[in-house]
Short mmCIF file of C-alpha atoms in Angstrom, two decimals:
data_model
loop_
_atom_site.label_atom_id
_atom_site.label_comp_id
_atom_site.label_asym_id
_atom_site.label_seq_id
_atom_site.Cartn_x
_atom_site.Cartn_y
_atom_site.Cartn_z
CA MET I 1379 99.89 81.89 24.59
CA GLN I 1380 97.26 84.22 26.06
CA MET I 1381 94.51 85.34 23.68
CA THR I 1382 94.10 89.06 22.99
CA TYR I 1383 90.50 90.28 23.22
CA ASP I 1384 88.91 93.10 21.27
CA ALA I 1385 86.29 93.57 23.99
CA ASP I 1386 84.88 91.94 27.08
CA VAL I 1387 81.59 91.42 25.24
CA ILE I 1388 80.76 91.38 21.54
CA VAL I 1389 77.13 91.65 20.49
CA ALA I 1390 75.86 90.75 17.00
CA GLY I 1391 72.72 92.79 16.35
CA SER I 1392 71.36 96.09 17.67
CA GLY I 1393 67.64 95.46 18.10
CA ALA I 1394 65.65 95.46 21.33
CA GLY I 1395 67.76 92.76 22.97
CA GLY I 1396 71.23 93.37 21.56
CA ALA I 1397 71.45 97.13 22.02
CA THR I 1398 69.90 96.92 25.49
CA LEU I 1399 72.45 94.35 26.64
CA ALA I 1400 75.32 96.29 25.05
CA TYR I 1401 74.19 99.47 26.80
CA ALA I 1402 73.74 97.75 30.18
CA CYS I 1403 77.14 96.02 30.04
CA ALA I 1404 78.86 99.26 29.05
CA ARG I 1405 77.12 101.06 31.91
CA ALA I 1406 78.51 98.35 34.20
CA GLY I 1407 82.02 99.33 33.11
CA LYS I 1408 82.66 96.57 30.58
CA SER I 1409 84.19 97.05 27.15
CA VAL I 1410 81.57 96.23 24.52
CA LEU I 1411 81.72 95.94 20.75
CA LEU I 1412 78.35 96.09 19.00
CA LEU I 1413 78.24 94.80 15.41
CA GLU I 1414 75.29 95.75 13.20
CA ARG I 1415 74.74 94.60 9.62
CA GLY I 1416 72.71 97.67 8.69
CA ASP I 1417 73.71 101.31 8.69
CA ARG I 1418 72.60 104.31 10.66
CA TYR I 1419 69.43 105.70 9.14
CA PRO I 1420 68.47 107.93 7.50
CA PRO I 1421 71.31 108.78 5.13
CA PRO I 1422 71.36 112.44 4.07
CA GLU I 1423 69.70 111.81 0.70
CA SER I 1424 66.77 109.82 2.09
CA THR I 1425 63.16 110.94 2.23
CA ALA I 1426 60.62 109.61 4.70
CA ASP I 1427 57.80 108.96 2.25
CA GLU I 1428 55.63 105.88 1.81
CA GLN I 1429 57.37 104.84 -1.41
CA THR I 1430 60.82 104.95 0.20
CA MET I 1431 59.86 103.37 3.51
CA LEU I 1432 57.26 100.72 2.72
CA ILE I 1433 57.39 100.00 -1.00
CA ASP I 1434 61.13 100.29 -1.72
CA LYS I 1435 61.88 99.13 1.86
CA LYS I 1436 64.99 101.28 2.20
CA PRO I 1437 65.36 100.85 6.00
CA TYR I 1438 64.53 97.13 5.91
CA ASP I 1439 66.78 94.11 5.61
CA ASP I 1440 67.95 93.80 2.01
CA ARG I 1441 68.39 90.01 1.94
CA PRO I 1442 65.82 87.91 0.09
CA ILE I 1443 64.59 84.95 2.12
CA ASP I 1444 62.85 81.89 0.71
CA VAL I 1445 59.47 81.95 2.48
CA ASN I 1446 57.52 78.74 1.90
CA GLY I 1447 59.11 78.39 -1.52
CA THR I 1448 59.03 82.01 -2.70
CA ALA I 1449 61.88 84.52 -2.40
CA ARG I 1450 60.74 87.65 -0.53
CA ARG I 1451 62.21 90.76 1.03
CA LEU I 1452 60.66 90.94 4.46
CA TYR I 1453 59.54 93.87 6.57
CA MET I 1454 62.37 93.20 8.99
CA GLY I 1455 64.47 96.01 10.45
CA GLY I 1456 67.74 96.45 8.56
CA VAL I 1457 69.28 99.52 10.22
CA LEU I 1458 70.85 100.39 13.57
CA GLY I 1459 68.14 99.71 16.13
CA GLY I 1460 66.70 96.76 14.21
CA GLY I 1461 62.95 96.42 14.59
CA THR I 1462 62.80 99.19 17.19
CA ALA I 1463 63.82 101.72 14.51
CA LEU I 1464 60.55 100.98 12.71
CA PHE I 1465 58.08 99.53 15.23
CA GLY I 1466 54.78 100.96 16.45
CA ALA I 1467 56.20 101.79 19.91
CA ALA I 1468 53.62 99.79 21.90
CA LEU I 1469 55.56 98.09 24.72
CA MET I 1470 53.41 95.90 26.97
CA ARG I 1471 54.26 93.53 29.78
CA ALA I 1472 53.31 89.90 29.31
CA HIS I 1473 50.61 88.54 31.62
CA PRO I 1474 51.91 86.37 34.50
CA ASP I 1475 50.05 83.41 32.98
CA ASP I 1476 52.06 83.81 29.75
CA PHE I 1477 54.98 82.33 31.69
CA HIS I 1478 52.89 79.21 32.39
CA PRO I 1479 51.40 78.36 28.97
CA GLY I 1480 50.38 74.88 30.08
CA LYS I 1481 47.71 76.51 32.23
CA HIS I 1482 45.76 77.50 29.12
CA TYR I 1483 47.00 75.13 26.41
CA GLY I 1484 47.44 71.88 28.36
CA ASP I 1485 48.06 68.92 26.09
CA ARG I 1486 48.37 71.15 23.04
CA LEU I 1487 51.93 71.68 24.30
CA PRO I 1488 54.51 69.08 25.37
CA ARG I 1489 54.91 68.92 29.15
CA HIS I 1490 58.36 70.53 29.11
CA LEU I 1491 56.80 73.72 27.69
CA TRP I 1492 54.08 74.10 30.32
CA ASP I 1493 56.25 76.49 32.34
CA TRP I 1494 59.00 78.89 31.35
CA PRO I 1495 62.27 78.48 33.29
CA LEU I 1496 61.51 81.83 34.94
CA THR I 1497 58.34 83.57 36.11
CA TYR I 1498 56.79 86.99 35.79
CA GLU I 1499 58.06 87.79 39.27
CA ASP I 1500 61.60 87.04 38.13
CA LEU I 1501 61.25 89.79 35.50
CA ARG I 1502 59.07 92.26 37.41
CA ASP I 1503 61.89 94.66 38.32
CA ASP I 1504 63.44 94.32 34.88
CA TYR I 1505 60.10 95.19 33.28
CA ALA I 1506 60.05 98.38 35.34
CA ASP I 1507 63.65 99.21 34.36
CA ALA I 1508 62.83 98.51 30.71
CA GLU I 1509 59.83 100.87 30.82
CA ARG I 1510 61.99 103.62 32.27
CA LEU I 1511 64.84 102.96 29.85
CA PHE I 1512 62.53 103.21 26.83
CA ALA I 1513 60.43 106.02 28.38
CA VAL I 1514 57.17 104.11 27.93
CA SER I 1515 54.40 106.62 28.60
CA GLY I 1516 51.35 105.06 30.20
CA SER I 1517 53.34 102.16 31.67
CA ALA I 1518 53.49 101.12 35.30
CA ALA I 1519 56.97 102.56 35.86
CA TYR I 1520 57.12 105.70 33.70
CA ALA I 1521 54.75 108.64 34.01
CA GLY I 1522 55.48 110.45 30.76
CA ALA I 1523 52.86 112.61 29.06
CA LEU I 1524 50.46 110.80 26.77
CA LEU I 1525 49.68 111.86 23.22
CA PRO I 1526 46.28 113.55 22.77
CA LEU I 1527 43.62 110.90 22.28
CA HIS I 1528 42.34 110.95 18.70
CA PRO I 1529 38.57 111.72 18.54
CA LEU I 1530 37.95 108.38 16.80
CA ASN I 1531 39.67 106.58 19.63
CA GLN I 1532 37.59 108.51 22.16
CA ARG I 1533 34.51 107.20 20.37
CA LEU I 1534 35.93 103.67 20.20
CA MET I 1535 36.68 103.61 23.92
CA SER I 1536 33.48 105.22 25.20
CA ALA I 1537 31.19 103.08 23.03
CA ASN I 1538 32.80 99.87 24.25
CA ARG I 1539 32.92 100.94 27.88
CA GLU I 1540 29.16 101.32 27.69
CA GLU I 1541 29.00 97.63 26.75
CA GLY I 1542 31.14 96.58 29.71
CA LEU I 1543 34.55 96.32 28.02
CA GLN I 1544 37.68 97.89 29.50
CA PRO I 1545 39.65 99.58 26.72
CA PHE I 1546 42.91 101.22 27.75
CA ARG I 1547 45.57 103.54 26.39
CA LEU I 1548 48.45 101.57 24.90
CA PRO I 1549 51.76 102.18 26.69
CA LEU I 1550 53.87 103.85 24.00
CA ALA I 1551 57.61 104.56 23.89
CA ILE I 1552 56.96 108.03 22.45
CA ASP I 1553 58.02 111.42 23.80
CA ALA I 1554 54.85 113.51 23.39
CA SER I 1555 56.84 116.76 23.47
CA LYS I 1556 58.75 115.79 20.30
CA CYS I 1557 56.04 113.81 18.50
CA LEU I 1558 54.54 115.22 15.29
CA GLU I 1559 51.58 112.82 15.62
CA CYS I 1560 52.25 111.42 12.16
CA ARG I 1561 49.44 109.31 10.76
CA ALA I 1562 52.00 106.91 9.32
CA CYS I 1563 54.20 106.04 12.30
CA PRO I 1564 54.86 102.29 12.38
CA GLY I 1565 57.08 101.20 9.52
CA PHE I 1566 58.70 104.63 9.17
CA VAL I 1567 61.89 105.98 10.70
CA CYS I 1568 60.84 108.62 13.24
CA PRO I 1569 61.77 112.09 11.87
CA THR I 1570 62.27 113.71 15.29
CA GLY I 1571 63.49 110.85 17.48
CA ALA I 1572 60.32 111.06 19.56
CA ARG I 1573 59.70 107.35 19.15
CA ARG I 1574 62.25 105.55 21.29
CA SER I 1575 64.64 103.20 19.52
CA SER I 1576 67.35 100.95 20.88
CA ALA I 1577 69.71 102.83 18.55
CA GLN I 1578 69.36 105.80 20.89
CA LEU I 1579 70.78 103.70 23.73
CA VAL I 1580 74.00 102.96 21.92
CA ASP I 1581 74.40 106.00 19.69
CA GLY I 1582 73.36 108.75 22.07
CA PRO I 1583 74.94 108.58 25.52
CA ASN I 1584 78.65 108.95 26.13
CA LEU I 1585 79.65 105.40 27.03
CA PRO I 1586 83.47 105.17 26.78
CA GLY I 1587 83.47 101.38 26.85
CA LEU I 1588 81.03 100.94 23.98
CA ARG I 1589 82.05 100.84 20.32
CA VAL I 1590 79.43 100.50 17.56
CA LEU I 1591 80.32 99.28 14.08
CA THR I 1592 77.66 99.39 11.36
CA GLY I 1593 77.70 97.76 7.94
CA ILE I 1594 79.24 94.62 9.43
CA ASP I 1595 77.99 91.21 8.29
CA VAL I 1596 78.77 88.55 10.92
CA GLU I 1597 79.46 85.41 8.88
CA ARG I 1598 80.01 82.86 11.60
CA LEU I 1599 81.12 82.24 15.16
CA ASP I 1600 84.17 80.10 15.76
CA LEU I 1601 83.84 78.99 19.37
CA ALA I 1602 87.61 78.99 19.80
CA ASP I 1603 88.40 82.03 17.66
CA GLY I 1604 85.55 84.56 17.65
CA PHE I 1605 83.16 86.33 15.29
CA HIS I 1606 84.27 86.19 11.66
CA VAL I 1607 82.90 89.27 9.92
CA ILE I 1608 82.87 91.08 6.58
CA GLU I 1609 82.79 94.85 6.25
CA ARG I 1610 80.03 95.22 3.66
CA ALA I 1611 81.36 98.39 2.01
CA THR I 1612 84.91 97.08 1.43
CA SER I 1613 84.57 93.26 1.69
CA ARG I 1614 87.36 93.38 4.27
CA ARG I 1615 87.39 90.35 6.55
CA THR I 1616 88.14 90.53 10.27
CA VAL I 1617 87.94 88.29 13.33
CA TYR I 1618 86.77 89.86 16.59
CA ARG I 1619 87.44 88.10 19.88
CA ALA I 1620 85.79 88.53 23.27
CA ARG I 1621 85.33 86.86 26.61
CA ARG I 1622 81.58 86.60 25.95
CA TYR I 1623 79.63 86.52 22.68
CA VAL I 1624 75.99 87.58 22.40
CA LEU I 1625 73.67 86.78 19.50
CA ALA I 1626 70.95 89.34 18.85
CA ALA I 1627 70.31 89.19 15.12
CA GLY I 1628 66.64 88.22 15.51
CA ALA I 1629 64.82 84.91 15.53
CA ILE I 1630 65.67 84.48 11.85
CA GLY I 1631 69.23 85.83 11.84
CA SER I 1632 70.61 84.30 15.04
CA PRO I 1633 69.83 80.63 14.25
CA LEU I 1634 71.12 81.11 10.70
CA LEU I 1635 74.40 82.38 12.15
CA LEU I 1636 74.74 79.37 14.46
CA LEU I 1637 73.84 76.92 11.69
CA ARG I 1638 76.45 78.48 9.42
CA SER I 1639 78.92 78.16 12.30
CA GLY I 1640 78.43 74.40 12.39
CA LEU I 1641 76.64 74.23 15.74
CA GLU I 1642 74.08 71.49 16.19
CA HIS I 1643 71.03 70.97 18.36
CA PRO I 1644 67.76 69.16 17.57
CA GLN I 1645 65.78 72.37 18.15
CA LEU I 1646 68.20 74.86 16.58
CA GLY I 1647 66.26 76.96 14.08
CA ARG I 1648 63.00 75.14 14.83
CA ASN I 1649 59.78 76.31 16.51
CA TYR I 1650 59.75 79.62 14.63
CA MET I 1651 56.76 81.64 15.76
CA MET I 1652 55.12 84.88 14.66
CA HIS I 1653 51.79 86.11 15.91
CA LEU I 1654 48.73 85.37 13.85
CA SER I 1655 47.35 88.87 13.31
CA PRO I 1656 43.72 89.05 12.18
CA ILE I 1657 43.19 92.55 10.78
CA VAL I 1658 39.65 93.87 10.98
CA VAL I 1659 38.77 97.08 9.16
CA GLY I 1660 35.67 98.95 10.16
CA ILE I 1661 34.00 100.75 7.23
CA PHE I 1662 32.02 103.81 8.29
CA ALA I 1663 29.22 105.49 6.36
CA ARG I 1664 30.78 108.91 6.63
CA ARG I 1665 34.28 110.14 5.95
CA LEU I 1666 36.59 109.94 8.97
CA GLU I 1667 39.40 112.31 9.92
CA THR I 1668 41.98 109.54 9.92
CA ASP I 1669 44.56 111.30 7.76
CA ALA I 1670 45.30 113.67 10.63
CA GLY I 1671 46.56 112.55 14.03
CA PHE I 1672 48.08 109.47 15.60
CA LEU I 1673 45.72 106.47 15.64
CA LYS I 1674 47.60 103.62 17.31
CA GLN I 1675 46.51 104.38 20.88
CA VAL I 1676 43.94 101.86 22.13
CA GLY I 1677 44.10 98.29 23.40
CA PHE I 1678 41.61 95.65 24.59
CA THR I 1679 42.50 92.64 26.73
CA ASP I 1680 38.91 91.65 27.51
CA TYR I 1681 39.30 88.50 25.39
CA TYR I 1682 42.90 87.72 26.34
CA PHE I 1683 41.92 84.36 27.84
CA GLY I 1684 38.84 83.82 25.72
CA THR I 1685 35.15 84.26 26.47
CA GLY I 1686 32.49 82.40 28.41
CA THR I 1687 31.39 80.59 25.27
CA TYR I 1688 34.89 80.18 23.79
CA PRO I 1689 37.33 79.47 26.65
CA HIS I 1690 40.51 79.54 24.58
CA LYS I 1691 43.33 82.06 24.90
CA LEU I 1692 42.93 84.74 22.24
CA GLY I 1693 45.27 87.63 23.13
CA LEU I 1694 45.34 91.38 22.64
CA VAL I 1695 43.33 93.63 20.31
CA GLN I 1696 44.92 96.97 19.47
CA SER I 1697 44.71 99.95 17.14
CA LEU I 1698 46.47 100.09 13.78
CA PRO I 1699 47.40 103.16 11.76
CA LEU I 1700 45.49 103.87 8.58
CA PRO I 1701 47.31 102.37 5.57
CA GLY I 1702 48.69 104.82 3.06
CA PRO I 1703 47.48 104.88 -0.56
CA LEU I 1704 50.45 102.86 -1.85
CA MET I 1705 50.20 100.11 0.76
CA LEU I 1706 46.47 99.85 0.21
CA ALA I 1707 47.09 99.53 -3.52
CA LYS I 1708 49.64 96.80 -2.81
CA ALA I 1709 47.08 94.92 -0.68
CA LEU I 1710 44.15 95.48 -3.08
CA PRO I 1711 45.66 95.82 -6.58
CA TRP I 1712 42.44 94.63 -8.25
CA MET I 1713 40.33 97.45 -6.81
CA PRO I 1714 39.95 100.72 -8.78
CA SER I 1715 42.00 103.49 -7.19
CA ALA I 1716 38.98 105.77 -6.75
CA VAL I 1717 37.17 103.05 -4.80
CA ARG I 1718 40.24 102.37 -2.66
CA GLU I 1719 40.54 106.04 -1.76
CA PHE I 1720 36.81 106.32 -1.04
CA LEU I 1721 37.07 103.40 1.40
CA ARG I 1722 40.40 104.52 2.87
CA ARG I 1723 38.83 107.74 4.08
CA ARG I 1724 36.07 105.79 5.82
CA MET I 1725 38.03 102.99 7.44
CA LEU I 1726 39.40 102.32 10.92
CA PRO I 1727 41.57 99.21 11.41
CA LEU I 1728 42.18 97.08 14.50
CA VAL I 1729 44.44 94.03 14.79
CA GLY I 1730 44.48 90.99 17.03
CA ILE I 1731 47.58 89.29 18.43
CA VAL I 1732 46.97 85.54 18.62
CA GLU I 1733 49.71 83.40 20.12
CA ASP I 1734 51.26 81.10 17.52
CA LEU I 1735 52.02 77.81 19.28
CA PRO I 1736 55.48 76.28 18.72
CA ASN I 1737 55.82 73.64 16.04
CA PRO I 1738 59.24 72.11 15.19
CA GLU I 1739 58.24 72.00 11.51
CA ASN I 1740 58.11 75.80 11.47
CA ARG I 1741 61.76 76.55 11.05
CA VAL I 1742 64.62 78.67 9.77
CA SER I 1743 67.39 76.96 7.80
CA TRP I 1744 69.88 77.28 4.99
CA GLY I 1745 68.40 76.03 1.73
CA ALA I 1746 70.11 73.67 -0.69
CA ASP I 1747 71.02 76.74 -2.76
CA GLY I 1748 72.85 78.25 0.21
CA LYS I 1749 70.21 80.93 0.80
CA PRO I 1750 68.13 81.52 3.95
CA ALA I 1751 64.84 79.66 4.06
CA LEU I 1752 61.81 80.11 6.31
CA ARG I 1753 59.05 77.55 6.55
CA HIS I 1754 55.95 78.48 8.51
CA ARG I 1755 52.29 77.49 8.61
CA PHE I 1756 49.69 78.42 11.20
CA SER I 1757 47.93 75.43 12.74
CA PRO I 1758 44.16 74.91 12.42
CA TYR I 1759 43.87 75.77 16.12
CA ASP I 1760 45.70 79.07 15.59
CA LEU I 1761 43.50 79.90 12.60
CA GLU I 1762 40.32 79.07 14.49
CA ARG I 1763 41.29 81.32 17.38
CA GLY I 1764 42.14 84.07 14.90
CA LYS I 1765 38.67 83.73 13.38
CA GLN I 1766 37.07 83.97 16.81
CA LEU I 1767 39.07 87.06 17.76
CA ALA I 1768 38.31 88.70 14.42
CA GLY I 1769 34.60 88.31 15.09
CA LEU I 1770 34.93 89.90 18.51
CA THR I 1771 37.04 92.71 17.05
CA ALA I 1772 34.34 93.43 14.46
CA GLN I 1773 31.87 93.86 17.33
CA ILE I 1774 34.22 96.42 18.93
CA LEU I 1775 34.23 98.45 15.71
CA LYS I 1776 30.49 98.18 15.12
CA ARG I 1777 29.79 99.49 18.61
CA ALA I 1778 31.76 102.58 17.59
CA GLY I 1779 29.56 103.05 14.52
CA ALA I 1780 31.15 100.95 11.78
CA TRP I 1781 28.60 100.12 9.08
CA THR I 1782 30.37 96.88 8.14
CA CYS I 1783 33.74 95.20 8.67
CA ALA I 1784 36.24 93.47 6.41
CA THR I 1785 38.68 90.89 7.78
CA SER I 1786 42.06 89.55 6.71
CA SER I 1787 43.32 86.46 8.53
CA PHE I 1788 46.82 87.87 8.94
CA ALA I 1789 49.24 90.37 7.49
CA SER I 1790 50.98 89.77 4.16
CA SER I 1791 53.56 87.06 3.62
CA GLU I 1792 56.25 89.76 3.70
CA HIS I 1793 55.52 90.57 7.34
CA VAL I 1794 57.22 88.68 10.17
CA ALA I 1795 55.48 90.33 13.10
CA HIS I 1796 57.06 89.52 16.47
CA GLN I 1797 59.36 86.74 15.26
CA CYS I 1798 60.56 84.46 18.05
CA GLY I 1799 61.29 80.95 19.26
CA THR I 1800 64.13 79.49 17.21
CA LEU I 1801 66.69 79.25 20.08
CA ARG I 1802 64.28 78.76 22.94
CA PHE I 1803 65.54 78.65 26.50
CA GLY I 1804 64.78 75.95 29.04
CA SER I 1805 66.25 73.84 31.79
CA ASP I 1806 66.51 70.60 29.81
CA PRO I 1807 69.21 70.66 27.10
CA LYS I 1808 67.32 67.96 25.19
CA HIS I 1809 64.47 70.35 24.47
CA ALA I 1810 66.05 73.82 24.67
CA VAL I 1811 68.96 75.41 22.81
CA LEU I 1812 69.62 77.93 25.62
CA ASP I 1813 69.64 77.52 29.38
CA ARG I 1814 67.76 79.69 31.87
CA ASP I 1815 70.43 82.38 31.61
CA CYS I 1816 70.06 82.43 27.80
CA ARG I 1817 73.47 80.90 27.18
CA LEU I 1818 74.02 77.98 24.83
CA HIS I 1819 73.92 74.67 26.65
CA GLN I 1820 77.48 73.33 26.66
CA HIS I 1821 78.92 76.68 25.49
CA PRO I 1822 78.90 78.99 28.54
CA HIS I 1823 80.54 81.95 26.79
CA VAL I 1824 77.79 82.33 24.14
CA PHE I 1825 74.40 83.98 24.86
CA ALA I 1826 71.32 84.98 22.83
CA VAL I 1827 69.00 87.81 23.83
CA ASP I 1828 66.70 88.52 20.88
CA GLY I 1829 63.21 87.05 20.44
CA SER I 1830 64.66 83.65 19.60
CA PHE I 1831 64.87 82.80 23.31
CA LEU I 1832 61.08 82.75 23.82
CA PRO I 1833 59.65 79.21 24.22
CA THR I 1834 56.11 80.51 23.50
CA SER I 1835 55.07 83.73 21.82
CA LEU I 1836 52.93 85.52 24.47
CA GLY I 1837 49.59 87.25 23.91
CA VAL I 1838 51.22 90.67 23.42
CA GLY I 1839 54.12 91.94 21.36
CA PRO I 1840 57.35 90.48 22.81
CA ALA I 1841 59.56 93.60 22.61
CA LEU I 1842 59.28 94.71 26.25
CA THR I 1843 59.87 91.14 27.45
CA ILE I 1844 62.95 90.95 25.19
CA ILE I 1845 64.26 94.22 26.63
CA ALA I 1846 63.59 93.18 30.23
CA ASN I 1847 65.25 89.81 29.68
CA ALA I 1848 68.26 91.50 28.06
CA LEU I 1849 68.70 93.61 31.21
CA ARG I 1850 68.57 90.41 33.29
CA VAL I 1851 71.11 88.62 31.11
CA ALA I 1852 73.36 91.70 30.98
CA ARG I 1853 73.86 91.45 34.74
CA ILE I 1854 74.96 87.84 34.34
CA VAL I 1855 77.31 88.60 31.46
CA ALA I 1856 78.81 91.64 33.21
CA SER I 1857 79.44 89.62 36.36
CA GLU I 1858 81.51 87.09 34.43
CA VAL I 1859 83.93 89.34 32.52
#
């Protein structure tokens, strides 16, 4: 008896990888069903204020996850578009050396991780296509207008150029003609659609072969039968069948789905990585005009591969937006509110992106209570590099006039910045869950295209690499169905 298919391709998850692949396959003439656990956002009654967005976490995933023994709701995209509905819009290419981590880490990594199964050159054209697809202003392939440079950022850049550094404008997936230059951009749903989201790929254009279903919880994948799902609003159960299945629920969600489906691999769910992000806040003597204008505009790669006295890979330094009063109160509850507000109006934050090296003990799993569990600790080497980069970042701020600097080793335990690694790809099925084409070893009709495929975490945010790789894999999937 011949099986009836609901689509050529079914994708679970609508973030950077999933929506991009769904869009590309539909553009290639394939029938595609995209399943998203979250809803379209915002609903009519919503308000885009700090309480709603960042404290109540309305657009974020509503599932508690056991993080190192404590149940937490994470700042993890929970609406159509996934993380791209809420991210800071900085989309940067990885450095060619990021594809050869053994060059800089040597024996700190096992030999099979010294080189990715593909190179920068293999993704060069896809990077360019990704920049055009997401309209990344300031990128190599898209010449969109840039947002006006905030006066503070002008000062930051000129002061550090005088000291021999090479600050640059971050490539941002933002349409300057629609942008309101909100101070609070990352973490919020964009009110005008100026900030590009993968939701716009699948919800905007007229693609007859693409169907998008929101509010769908994918329970498991039966390799012979298909995706078993629950419609969250009605609890109705359905099985969807396709010629090819694509996992794109994130580096936490995708391995959990495979584990619940009964699949096994020694590295499945292991090697969870998230960038160590030392936050350095410059405190200035005089009040700054940080409540007006868009701040996340500047990057520094001068220390990407270390310094002459500290020859260890450190990564990117980039701007952060000013925290709102409620988030600052959440971070510093012990400080009197008047003091917090006094400092908030005199602070300028920067953040480092330090590559978190893979460790099989850092993992995603189902706990004994049947709930998702995440175990993660940064290594002493990661922490030391974070300390070094924080010191260099403080110098950047002091050159721009900061009186003093305060440092936090990394963001709160509710943040999972740039999650990746739990289904890494590689040529050897003993060490990698996915093959070079991002399909499960031994299961050629199942692919994964979210950040879980990364074997190492790069020295920049992984979103553009995820998008570029999804375009690459989409060509493979489309050619097979």
